[in-house]
């Protein structure tokens, strides 16, 4: 499989619980992005990695959010003490060289009850 | 500030009725403009990249064009399976790590 994969596809959690999502990018791509998307909106940038280095974080990314990309391969996005406002689709995208279009995974739909 | 505005927000067409979607952008130098298709509950699917004014790309019933201030996605004789949200995004020349998305146009093709 040469596409971007994300797990889980759906997550329902109670307010206050922690959740973790995983993204596996296209293997030769060294840039990995996380976005959040709510209904009727385009993807909103959260953070991105160049190999294992996290190079930028959006102001949207509160201190309850943390992302890692150990060894520059897969990435995880963790949300601690979830709130109802965190309910959204979380998208992962990877970008190869030359730095052009991004390829997205299927997303993880988070519902916080 | 870099910005992407898509219009209309939503569009309903009869099968076979051609139309165009608009993407207006403000960016300090354009490195690339991208079109994506997104089906409900799924991630965006890459369609086209345009790099310079005057460039055109085609795929089946879709054709994307680019000017210095906007891009159009023309859909010719659409079919119900073309129903989706179409997203436009720009990449500034000075920041190749930054991709700015519009809110998308929801396209519904009636049989």
JSON list of C-alpha atoms in Angstrom, two decimals:
[
{"chain": "A", "resi": 1, "resn": "UNK", "atom": "CA", "xyz": [0.00, 0.00, 0.00]},
{"chain": "A", "resi": 2, "resn": "UNK", "atom": "CA", "xyz": [1.53, 3.31, -1.03]},
{"chain": "A", "resi": 3, "resn": "UNK", "atom": "CA", "xyz": [-1.01, 5.66, 0.57]},
{"chain": "A", "resi": 4, "resn": "UNK", "atom": "CA", "xyz": [-1.23, 7.46, 3.90]},
{"chain": "A", "resi": 5, "resn": "UNK", "atom": "CA", "xyz": [-2.99, 5.46, 6.60]},
{"chain": "A", "resi": 6, "resn": "UNK", "atom": "CA", "xyz": [-4.56, 6.61, 9.85]},
{"chain": "A", "resi": 7, "resn": "UNK", "atom": "CA", "xyz": [-5.85, 4.71, 12.86]},
{"chain": "A", "resi": 8, "resn": "UNK", "atom": "CA", "xyz": [-8.36, 4.53, 14.31]},
{"chain": "A", "resi": 9, "resn": "UNK", "atom": "CA", "xyz": [-10.88, 5.73, 11.72]},
{"chain": "A", "resi": 10, "resn": "UNK", "atom": "CA", "xyz": [-13.40, 6.63, 14.41]},
{"chain": "A", "resi": 11, "resn": "UNK", "atom": "CA", "xyz": [-13.03, 7.36, 18.11]},
{"chain": "A", "resi": 12, "resn": "UNK", "atom": "CA", "xyz": [-15.76, 8.12, 20.61]},
{"chain": "A", "resi": 13, "resn": "UNK", "atom": "CA", "xyz": [-14.56, 9.22, 24.02]},
{"chain": "A", "resi": 14, "resn": "UNK", "atom": "CA", "xyz": [-15.90, 10.85, 27.13]},
{"chain": "A", "resi": 15, "resn": "UNK", "atom": "CA", "xyz": [-14.92, 14.36, 28.09]},
{"chain": "A", "resi": 16, "resn": "UNK", "atom": "CA", "xyz": [-11.75, 14.38, 30.15]},
{"chain": "A", "resi": 17, "resn": "UNK", "atom": "CA", "xyz": [-10.28, 11.20, 28.66]},
{"chain": "A", "resi": 18, "resn": "UNK", "atom": "CA", "xyz": [-7.02, 11.07, 26.70]},
{"chain": "A", "resi": 19, "resn": "UNK", "atom": "CA", "xyz": [-6.91, 9.87, 23.10]},
{"chain": "A", "resi": 20, "resn": "UNK", "atom": "CA", "xyz": [-4.08, 9.04, 20.71]},
{"chain": "A", "resi": 21, "resn": "UNK", "atom": "CA", "xyz": [-4.18, 8.83, 16.93]},
{"chain": "A", "resi": 22, "resn": "UNK", "atom": "CA", "xyz": [-1.61, 7.33, 14.60]},
{"chain": "A", "resi": 23, "resn": "UNK", "atom": "CA", "xyz": [-0.56, 8.28, 11.08]},
{"chain": "A", "resi": 24, "resn": "UNK", "atom": "CA", "xyz": [1.66, 6.27, 8.74]},
{"chain": "A", "resi": 25, "resn": "UNK", "atom": "CA", "xyz": [2.81, 8.47, 5.83]},
{"chain": "A", "resi": 26, "resn": "UNK", "atom": "CA", "xyz": [3.93, 7.45, 2.38]},
{"chain": "A", "resi": 27, "resn": "UNK", "atom": "CA", "xyz": [7.26, 5.79, 3.09]},
{"chain": "A", "resi": 28, "resn": "UNK", "atom": "CA", "xyz": [9.59, 8.07, 1.11]},
{"chain": "A", "resi": 29, "resn": "UNK", "atom": "CA", "xyz": [7.92, 11.31, 2.27]},
{"chain": "A", "resi": 30, "resn": "UNK", "atom": "CA", "xyz": [9.88, 13.23, 4.88]},
{"chain": "A", "resi": 31, "resn": "UNK", "atom": "CA", "xyz": [7.25, 15.87, 5.70]},
{"chain": "A", "resi": 32, "resn": "UNK", "atom": "CA", "xyz": [4.19, 14.98, 7.75]},
{"chain": "A", "resi": 33, "resn": "UNK", "atom": "CA", "xyz": [1.34, 17.34, 8.60]},
{"chain": "A", "resi": 34, "resn": "UNK", "atom": "CA", "xyz": [-1.59, 17.20, 11.02]},
{"chain": "A", "resi": 35, "resn": "UNK", "atom": "CA", "xyz": [-4.80, 19.11, 10.33]},
{"chain": "A", "resi": 36, "resn": "UNK", "atom": "CA", "xyz": [-8.16, 19.46, 12.02]},
{"chain": "A", "resi": 37, "resn": "UNK", "atom": "CA", "xyz": [-11.34, 19.81, 10.00]},
{"chain": "A", "resi": 38, "resn": "UNK", "atom": "CA", "xyz": [-14.83, 20.66, 11.21]},
{"chain": "A", "resi": 39, "resn": "UNK", "atom": "CA", "xyz": [-18.05, 20.56, 9.23]},
{"chain": "A", "resi": 40, "resn": "UNK", "atom": "CA", "xyz": [-18.16, 23.06, 6.39]},
{"chain": "A", "resi": 41, "resn": "UNK", "atom": "CA", "xyz": [-14.56, 24.15, 6.87]},
{"chain": "A", "resi": 42, "resn": "UNK", "atom": "CA", "xyz": [-11.33, 23.44, 5.09]},
{"chain": "A", "resi": 43, "resn": "UNK", "atom": "CA", "xyz": [-8.47, 21.66, 6.86]},
{"chain": "A", "resi": 44, "resn": "UNK", "atom": "CA", "xyz": [-6.84, 23.82, 9.56]},
{"chain": "A", "resi": 45, "resn": "UNK", "atom": "CA", "xyz": [-3.12, 23.39, 10.11]},
{"chain": "A", "resi": 46, "resn": "UNK", "atom": "CA", "xyz": [-2.06, 22.02, 13.51]},
{"chain": "A", "resi": 47, "resn": "UNK", "atom": "CA", "xyz": [1.60, 21.03, 13.23]},
{"chain": "A", "resi": 48, "resn": "UNK", "atom": "CA", "xyz": [4.15, 19.49, 10.91]},
{"chain": "A", "resi": 49, "resn": "UNK", "atom": "CA", "xyz": [7.35, 17.43, 10.99]},
{"chain": "A", "resi": 50, "resn": "UNK", "atom": "CA", "xyz": [10.40, 17.35, 8.78]},
{"chain": "A", "resi": 51, "resn": "UNK", "atom": "CA", "xyz": [11.69, 13.84, 9.44]},
{"chain": "A", "resi": 52, "resn": "UNK", "atom": "CA", "xyz": [11.59, 13.55, 13.25]},
{"chain": "A", "resi": 53, "resn": "UNK", "atom": "CA", "xyz": [11.78, 17.29, 13.96]},
{"chain": "A", "resi": 54, "resn": "UNK", "atom": "CA", "xyz": [8.57, 19.16, 14.79]},
{"chain": "A", "resi": 55, "resn": "UNK", "atom": "CA", "xyz": [9.13, 22.47, 12.99]},
{"chain": "A", "resi": 56, "resn": "UNK", "atom": "CA", "xyz": [5.95, 24.43, 13.55]},
{"chain": "A", "resi": 57, "resn": "UNK", "atom": "CA", "xyz": [2.87, 24.37, 15.74]},
{"chain": "A", "resi": 58, "resn": "UNK", "atom": "CA", "xyz": [-0.30, 26.36, 15.18]},
{"chain": "A", "resi": 59, "resn": "UNK", "atom": "CA", "xyz": [-1.82, 28.58, 17.84]},
{"chain": "A", "resi": 60, "resn": "UNK", "atom": "CA", "xyz": [-4.77, 26.15, 17.56]},
{"chain": "A", "resi": 61, "resn": "UNK", "atom": "CA", "xyz": [-2.59, 23.52, 19.21]},
{"chain": "A", "resi": 62, "resn": "UNK", "atom": "CA", "xyz": [-3.16, 24.05, 22.93]},
{"chain": "A", "resi": 63, "resn": "UNK", "atom": "CA", "xyz": [-0.91, 22.48, 25.54]},
{"chain": "A", "resi": 64, "resn": "UNK", "atom": "CA", "xyz": [-3.37, 19.57, 25.76]},
{"chain": "A", "resi": 65, "resn": "UNK", "atom": "CA", "xyz": [-2.20, 18.49, 22.31]},
{"chain": "A", "resi": 66, "resn": "UNK", "atom": "CA", "xyz": [1.13, 16.82, 21.67]},
{"chain": "A", "resi": 67, "resn": "UNK", "atom": "CA", "xyz": [2.54, 15.21, 18.56]},
{"chain": "A", "resi": 68, "resn": "UNK", "atom": "CA", "xyz": [5.56, 13.02, 17.98]},
{"chain": "A", "resi": 69, "resn": "UNK", "atom": "CA", "xyz": [7.31, 11.41, 15.05]},
{"chain": "A", "resi": 70, "resn": "UNK", "atom": "CA", "xyz": [9.94, 9.07, 16.43]},
{"chain": "A", "resi": 71, "resn": "UNK", "atom": "CA", "xyz": [12.59, 8.03, 13.91]},
{"chain": "A", "resi": 72, "resn": "UNK", "atom": "CA", "xyz": [10.91, 10.11, 11.24]},
{"chain": "A", "resi": 73, "resn": "UNK", "atom": "CA", "xyz": [8.44, 7.41, 10.30]},
{"chain": "A", "resi": 74, "resn": "UNK", "atom": "CA", "xyz": [4.90, 7.20, 11.74]},
{"chain": "A", "resi": 75, "resn": "UNK", "atom": "CA", "xyz": [3.47, 10.00, 13.86]},
{"chain": "A", "resi": 76, "resn": "UNK", "atom": "CA", "xyz": [1.11, 10.15, 16.82]},
{"chain": "A", "resi": 77, "resn": "UNK", "atom": "CA", "xyz": [-1.19, 12.94, 17.93]},
{"chain": "A", "resi": 78, "resn": "UNK", "atom": "CA", "xyz": [-2.34, 12.85, 21.54]},
{"chain": "A", "resi": 79, "resn": "UNK", "atom": "CA", "xyz": [-5.10, 14.94, 23.06]},
{"chain": "A", "resi": 80, "resn": "UNK", "atom": "CA", "xyz": [-5.21, 15.03, 26.84]},
{"chain": "A", "resi": 81, "resn": "UNK", "atom": "CA", "xyz": [-8.30, 15.86, 28.90]},
{"chain": "A", "resi": 82, "resn": "UNK", "atom": "CA", "xyz": [-10.53, 15.99, 25.83]},
{"chain": "A", "resi": 83, "resn": "UNK", "atom": "CA", "xyz": [-13.23, 18.63, 25.56]},
{"chain": "A", "resi": 84, "resn": "UNK", "atom": "CA", "xyz": [-16.38, 18.65, 23.43]},
{"chain": "A", "resi": 85, "resn": "UNK", "atom": "CA", "xyz": [-14.80, 21.34, 21.25]},
{"chain": "A", "resi": 86, "resn": "UNK", "atom": "CA", "xyz": [-12.15, 18.82, 20.22]},
{"chain": "A", "resi": 87, "resn": "UNK", "atom": "CA", "xyz": [-14.76, 16.87, 18.24]},
{"chain": "A", "resi": 88, "resn": "UNK", "atom": "CA", "xyz": [-13.60, 17.04, 14.63]},
{"chain": "A", "resi": 89, "resn": "UNK", "atom": "CA", "xyz": [-11.94, 15.09, 11.84]},
{"chain": "A", "resi": 90, "resn": "UNK", "atom": "CA", "xyz": [-8.17, 14.85, 12.35]},
{"chain": "A", "resi": 91, "resn": "UNK", "atom": "CA", "xyz": [-6.32, 14.54, 9.08]},
{"chain": "A", "resi": 92, "resn": "UNK", "atom": "CA", "xyz": [-2.75, 13.55, 8.40]},
{"chain": "A", "resi": 93, "resn": "UNK", "atom": "CA", "xyz": [-0.94, 14.39, 5.17]},
{"chain": "A", "resi": 94, "resn": "UNK", "atom": "CA", "xyz": [2.52, 13.68, 3.84]},
{"chain": "A", "resi": 95, "resn": "UNK", "atom": "CA", "xyz": [4.60, 15.58, 1.36]},
{"chain": "A", "resi": 96, "resn": "UNK", "atom": "CA", "xyz": [7.54, 14.34, -0.65]},
{"chain": "A", "resi": 97, "resn": "UNK", "atom": "CA", "xyz": [10.37, 15.96, -2.56]},
{"chain": "A", "resi": 98, "resn": "UNK", "atom": "CA", "xyz": [10.10, 18.29, -4.42]},
{"chain": "A", "resi": 99, "resn": "UNK", "atom": "CA", "xyz": [7.84, 19.96, -1.89]},
{"chain": "A", "resi": 100, "resn": "UNK", "atom": "CA", "xyz": [4.57, 20.16, -3.73]},
{"chain": "A", "resi": 101, "resn": "UNK", "atom": "CA", "xyz": [1.19, 18.58, -3.21]},
{"chain": "A", "resi": 102, "resn": "UNK", "atom": "CA", "xyz": [0.18, 16.81, -0.02]},
{"chain": "A", "resi": 103, "resn": "UNK", "atom": "CA", "xyz": [-1.38, 13.37, 0.10]},
{"chain": "A", "resi": 104, "resn": "UNK", "atom": "CA", "xyz": [-3.97, 12.85, 2.80]},
{"chain": "A", "resi": 105, "resn": "UNK", "atom": "CA", "xyz": [-4.98, 9.87, 4.86]},
{"chain": "A", "resi": 106, "resn": "UNK", "atom": "CA", "xyz": [-8.63, 8.91, 5.42]},
{"chain": "A", "resi": 107, "resn": "UNK", "atom": "CA", "xyz": [-8.79, 10.84, 8.71]},
{"chain": "A", "resi": 108, "resn": "UNK", "atom": "CA", "xyz": [-9.80, 9.99, 12.27]},
{"chain": "A", "resi": 109, "resn": "UNK", "atom": "CA", "xyz": [-13.25, 11.17, 13.30]},
{"chain": "A", "resi": 110, "resn": "UNK", "atom": "CA", "xyz": [-13.23, 12.11, 17.00]},
{"chain": "A", "resi": 111, "resn": "UNK", "atom": "CA", "xyz": [-16.46, 12.50, 18.94]},
{"chain": "A", "resi": 112, "resn": "UNK", "atom": "CA", "xyz": [-16.23, 13.73, 22.52]},
{"chain": "A", "resi": 113, "resn": "UNK", "atom": "CA", "xyz": [-19.39, 13.11, 24.55]},
{"chain": "B", "resi": 1, "resn": "UNK", "atom": "CA", "xyz": [-2.20, 37.92, 5.09]},
{"chain": "B", "resi": 2, "resn": "UNK", "atom": "CA", "xyz": [-2.31, 34.84, 2.85]},
{"chain": "B", "resi": 3, "resn": "UNK", "atom": "CA", "xyz": [-5.90, 33.90, 2.12]},
{"chain": "B", "resi": 4, "resn": "UNK", "atom": "CA", "xyz": [-8.00, 31.58, -0.03]},
{"chain": "B", "resi": 5, "resn": "UNK", "atom": "CA", "xyz": [-11.68, 32.21, -0.76]},
{"chain": "B", "resi": 6, "resn": "UNK", "atom": "CA", "xyz": [-13.85, 29.72, -2.61]},
{"chain": "B", "resi": 7, "resn": "UNK", "atom": "CA", "xyz": [-17.20, 30.41, -4.21]},
{"chain": "B", "resi": 8, "resn": "UNK", "atom": "CA", "xyz": [-19.94, 29.45, -4.25]},
{"chain": "B", "resi": 9, "resn": "UNK", "atom": "CA", "xyz": [-20.14, 27.68, -0.89]},
{"chain": "B", "resi": 10, "resn": "UNK", "atom": "CA", "xyz": [-22.57, 25.18, -2.38]},
{"chain": "B", "resi": 11, "resn": "UNK", "atom": "CA", "xyz": [-23.77, 24.39, -5.89]},
{"chain": "B", "resi": 12, "resn": "UNK", "atom": "CA", "xyz": [-26.54, 22.13, -7.12]},
{"chain": "B", "resi": 13, "resn": "UNK", "atom": "CA", "xyz": [-26.54, 21.15, -10.78]},
{"chain": "B", "resi": 14, "resn": "UNK", "atom": "CA", "xyz": [-28.55, 18.83, -12.94]},
{"chain": "B", "resi": 15, "resn": "UNK", "atom": "CA", "xyz": [-26.65, 15.95, -14.48]},
{"chain": "B", "resi": 16, "resn": "UNK", "atom": "CA", "xyz": [-25.02, 17.21, -17.67]},
{"chain": "B", "resi": 17, "resn": "UNK", "atom": "CA", "xyz": [-25.18, 20.89, -16.63]},
{"chain": "B", "resi": 18, "resn": "UNK", "atom": "CA", "xyz": [-21.67, 22.34, -16.91]},
{"chain": "B", "resi": 19, "resn": "UNK", "atom": "CA", "xyz": [-20.40, 24.99, -14.47]},
{"chain": "B", "resi": 20, "resn": "UNK", "atom": "CA", "xyz": [-17.31, 26.43, -12.80]},
{"chain": "B", "resi": 21, "resn": "UNK", "atom": "CA", "xyz": [-16.06, 26.71, -9.24]},
{"chain": "B", "resi": 22, "resn": "UNK", "atom": "CA", "xyz": [-13.95, 29.70, -8.25]},
{"chain": "B", "resi": 23, "resn": "UNK", "atom": "CA", "xyz": [-10.90, 29.98, -5.99]},
{"chain": "B", "resi": 24, "resn": "UNK", "atom": "CA", "xyz": [-9.57, 33.48, -5.30]},
{"chain": "B", "resi": 25, "resn": "UNK", "atom": "CA", "xyz": [-6.27, 33.79, -3.52]},
{"chain": "B", "resi": 26, "resn": "UNK", "atom": "CA", "xyz": [-4.08, 36.41, -1.92]},
{"chain": "B", "resi": 27, "resn": "UNK", "atom": "CA", "xyz": [-0.51, 35.28, -1.37]},
{"chain": "B", "resi": 28, "resn": "UNK", "atom": "CA", "xyz": [2.89, 36.91, -1.48]},
{"chain": "B", "resi": 29, "resn": "UNK", "atom": "CA", "xyz": [4.12, 34.99, -4.48]},
{"chain": "B", "resi": 30, "resn": "UNK", "atom": "CA", "xyz": [2.62, 31.67, -5.55]},
{"chain": "B", "resi": 31, "resn": "UNK", "atom": "CA", "xyz": [4.63, 28.47, -5.55]},
{"chain": "B", "resi": 32, "resn": "UNK", "atom": "CA", "xyz": [1.69, 26.21, -6.35]},
{"chain": "B", "resi": 33, "resn": "UNK", "atom": "CA", "xyz": [-2.11, 25.99, -6.29]},
{"chain": "B", "resi": 34, "resn": "UNK", "atom": "CA", "xyz": [-3.79, 22.67, -5.56]},
{"chain": "B", "resi": 35, "resn": "UNK", "atom": "CA", "xyz": [-7.27, 21.27, -6.08]},
{"chain": "B", "resi": 36, "resn": "UNK", "atom": "CA", "xyz": [-8.59, 18.40, -4.00]},
{"chain": "B", "resi": 37, "resn": "UNK", "atom": "CA", "xyz": [-11.82, 16.42, -3.97]},
{"chain": "B", "resi": 38, "resn": "UNK", "atom": "CA", "xyz": [-13.27, 15.34, -0.63]},
{"chain": "B", "resi": 39, "resn": "UNK", "atom": "CA", "xyz": [-16.09, 12.85, -0.17]},
{"chain": "B", "resi": 40, "resn": "UNK", "atom": "CA", "xyz": [-18.09, 12.89, 3.09]},
{"chain": "B", "resi": 41, "resn": "UNK", "atom": "CA", "xyz": [-16.21, 11.30, 5.97]},
{"chain": "B", "resi": 42, "resn": "UNK", "atom": "CA", "xyz": [-13.01, 10.84, 3.96]},
{"chain": "B", "resi": 43, "resn": "UNK", "atom": "CA", "xyz": [-9.70, 12.61, 3.53]},
{"chain": "B", "resi": 44, "resn": "UNK", "atom": "CA", "xyz": [-9.08, 14.98, 0.60]},
{"chain": "B", "resi": 45, "resn": "UNK", "atom": "CA", "xyz": [-8.00, 13.34, -2.65]},
{"chain": "B", "resi": 46, "resn": "UNK", "atom": "CA", "xyz": [-5.41, 15.19, -4.73]},
{"chain": "B", "resi": 47, "resn": "UNK", "atom": "CA", "xyz": [-6.57, 16.29, -8.20]},
{"chain": "B", "resi": 48, "resn": "UNK", "atom": "CA", "xyz": [-4.29, 18.94, -9.73]},
{"chain": "B", "resi": 49, "resn": "UNK", "atom": "CA", "xyz": [-1.32, 21.23, -9.15]},
{"chain": "B", "resi": 50, "resn": "UNK", "atom": "CA", "xyz": [-1.00, 24.48, -11.10]},
{"chain": "B", "resi": 51, "resn": "UNK", "atom": "CA", "xyz": [2.18, 26.52, -11.00]},
{"chain": "B", "resi": 52, "resn": "UNK", "atom": "CA", "xyz": [1.85, 29.57, -13.22]},
{"chain": "B", "resi": 53, "resn": "UNK", "atom": "CA", "xyz": [-0.77, 31.83, -14.78]},
{"chain": "B", "resi": 54, "resn": "UNK", "atom": "CA", "xyz": [-2.16, 30.43, -18.00]},
{"chain": "B", "resi": 55, "resn": "UNK", "atom": "CA", "xyz": [-1.58, 26.83, -17.02]},
{"chain": "B", "resi": 56, "resn": "UNK", "atom": "CA", "xyz": [-4.40, 24.30, -17.44]},
{"chain": "B", "resi": 57, "resn": "UNK", "atom": "CA", "xyz": [-4.79, 20.70, -16.28]},
{"chain": "B", "resi": 58, "resn": "UNK", "atom": "CA", "xyz": [-7.51, 18.21, -17.18]},
{"chain": "B", "resi": 59, "resn": "UNK", "atom": "CA", "xyz": [-8.81, 14.97, -15.75]},
{"chain": "B", "resi": 60, "resn": "UNK", "atom": "CA", "xyz": [-11.94, 13.35, -17.13]},
{"chain": "B", "resi": 61, "resn": "UNK", "atom": "CA", "xyz": [-14.74, 15.93, -16.77]},
{"chain": "B", "resi": 62, "resn": "UNK", "atom": "CA", "xyz": [-12.63, 18.37, -14.75]},
{"chain": "B", "resi": 63, "resn": "UNK", "atom": "CA", "xyz": [-10.38, 21.16, -16.00]},
{"chain": "B", "resi": 64, "resn": "UNK", "atom": "CA", "xyz": [-8.45, 23.51, -13.74]},
{"chain": "B", "resi": 65, "resn": "UNK", "atom": "CA", "xyz": [-7.15, 26.89, -14.90]},
{"chain": "B", "resi": 66, "resn": "UNK", "atom": "CA", "xyz": [-5.03, 29.53, -13.21]},
{"chain": "B", "resi": 67, "resn": "UNK", "atom": "CA", "xyz": [-4.67, 33.31, -13.43]},
{"chain": "B", "resi": 68, "resn": "UNK", "atom": "CA", "xyz": [-2.62, 35.65, -11.26]},
{"chain": "B", "resi": 69, "resn": "UNK", "atom": "CA", "xyz": [-5.46, 36.09, -8.79]},
{"chain": "B", "resi": 70, "resn": "UNK", "atom": "CA", "xyz": [-7.76, 33.10, -9.10]},
{"chain": "B", "resi": 71, "resn": "UNK", "atom": "CA", "xyz": [-8.27, 29.57, -10.28]},
{"chain": "B", "resi": 72, "resn": "UNK", "atom": "CA", "xyz": [-11.31, 27.93, -11.79]},
{"chain": "B", "resi": 73, "resn": "UNK", "atom": "CA", "xyz": [-12.36, 24.32, -11.70]},
{"chain": "B", "resi": 74, "resn": "UNK", "atom": "CA", "xyz": [-14.56, 23.73, -14.71]},
{"chain": "B", "resi": 75, "resn": "UNK", "atom": "CA", "xyz": [-16.80, 20.69, -14.67]},
{"chain": "B", "resi": 76, "resn": "UNK", "atom": "CA", "xyz": [-18.20, 19.59, -18.00]},
{"chain": "B", "resi": 77, "resn": "UNK", "atom": "CA", "xyz": [-21.35, 17.45, -18.28]},
{"chain": "B", "resi": 78, "resn": "UNK", "atom": "CA", "xyz": [-21.13, 16.33, -14.64]},
{"chain": "B", "resi": 79, "resn": "UNK", "atom": "CA", "xyz": [-22.47, 13.02, -13.36]},
{"chain": "B", "resi": 80, "resn": "UNK", "atom": "CA", "xyz": [-23.91, 12.26, -9.91]},
{"chain": "B", "resi": 81, "resn": "UNK", "atom": "CA", "xyz": [-20.61, 10.61, -8.92]},
{"chain": "B", "resi": 82, "resn": "UNK", "atom": "CA", "xyz": [-18.92, 14.01, -9.25]},
{"chain": "B", "resi": 83, "resn": "UNK", "atom": "CA", "xyz": [-20.83, 15.14, -6.15]},
{"chain": "B", "resi": 84, "resn": "UNK", "atom": "CA", "xyz": [-18.29, 16.04, -3.47]},
{"chain": "B", "resi": 85, "resn": "UNK", "atom": "CA", "xyz": [-16.62, 19.00, -1.77]},
{"chain": "B", "resi": 86, "resn": "UNK", "atom": "CA", "xyz": [-13.87, 20.55, -3.87]},
{"chain": "B", "resi": 87, "resn": "UNK", "atom": "CA", "xyz": [-11.05, 22.20, -1.93]},
{"chain": "B", "resi": 88, "resn": "UNK", "atom": "CA", "xyz": [-8.53, 24.72, -3.21]},
{"chain": "B", "resi": 89, "resn": "UNK", "atom": "CA", "xyz": [-5.19, 25.33, -1.48]},
{"chain": "B", "resi": 90, "resn": "UNK", "atom": "CA", "xyz": [-2.17, 27.56, -2.13]},
{"chain": "B", "resi": 91, "resn": "UNK", "atom": "CA", "xyz": [1.51, 27.23, -1.29]},
{"chain": "B", "resi": 92, "resn": "UNK", "atom": "CA", "xyz": [3.40, 30.54, -0.95]},
{"chain": "B", "resi": 93, "resn": "UNK", "atom": "CA", "xyz": [6.70, 30.85, -2.77]},
{"chain": "B", "resi": 94, "resn": "UNK", "atom": "CA", "xyz": [8.54, 31.99, 0.36]},
{"chain": "B", "resi": 95, "resn": "UNK", "atom": "CA", "xyz": [7.11, 29.28, 2.62]},
{"chain": "B", "resi": 96, "resn": "UNK", "atom": "CA", "xyz": [7.12, 25.90, 0.93]},
{"chain": "B", "resi": 97, "resn": "UNK", "atom": "CA", "xyz": [6.04, 24.30, 4.21]},
{"chain": "B", "resi": 98, "resn": "UNK", "atom": "CA", "xyz": [2.83, 26.32, 4.42]},
{"chain": "B", "resi": 99, "resn": "UNK", "atom": "CA", "xyz": [-0.36, 25.20, 2.65]},
{"chain": "B", "resi": 100, "resn": "UNK", "atom": "CA", "xyz": [-3.46, 27.38, 3.06]},
{"chain": "B", "resi": 101, "resn": "UNK", "atom": "CA", "xyz": [-6.85, 25.84, 2.35]},
{"chain": "B", "resi": 102, "resn": "UNK", "atom": "CA", "xyz": [-10.14, 27.41, 1.39]},
{"chain": "B", "resi": 103, "resn": "UNK", "atom": "CA", "xyz": [-13.41, 26.26, 2.93]},
{"chain": "B", "resi": 104, "resn": "UNK", "atom": "CA", "xyz": [-14.42, 24.37, -0.16]},
{"chain": "B", "resi": 105, "resn": "UNK", "atom": "CA", "xyz": [-17.40, 24.25, -2.51]},
{"chain": "B", "resi": 106, "resn": "UNK", "atom": "CA", "xyz": [-19.99, 21.53, -1.89]},
{"chain": "B", "resi": 107, "resn": "UNK", "atom": "CA", "xyz": [-21.11, 20.28, -5.28]},
{"chain": "B", "resi": 108, "resn": "UNK", "atom": "CA", "xyz": [-24.27, 18.21, -5.66]},
{"chain": "B", "resi": 109, "resn": "UNK", "atom": "CA", "xyz": [-25.19, 16.74, -9.03]},
{"chain": "B", "resi": 110, "resn": "UNK", "atom": "CA", "xyz": [-28.83, 15.71, -9.37]},
{"chain": "B", "resi": 111, "resn": "UNK", "atom": "CA", "xyz": [-29.65, 12.71, -11.58]}
]
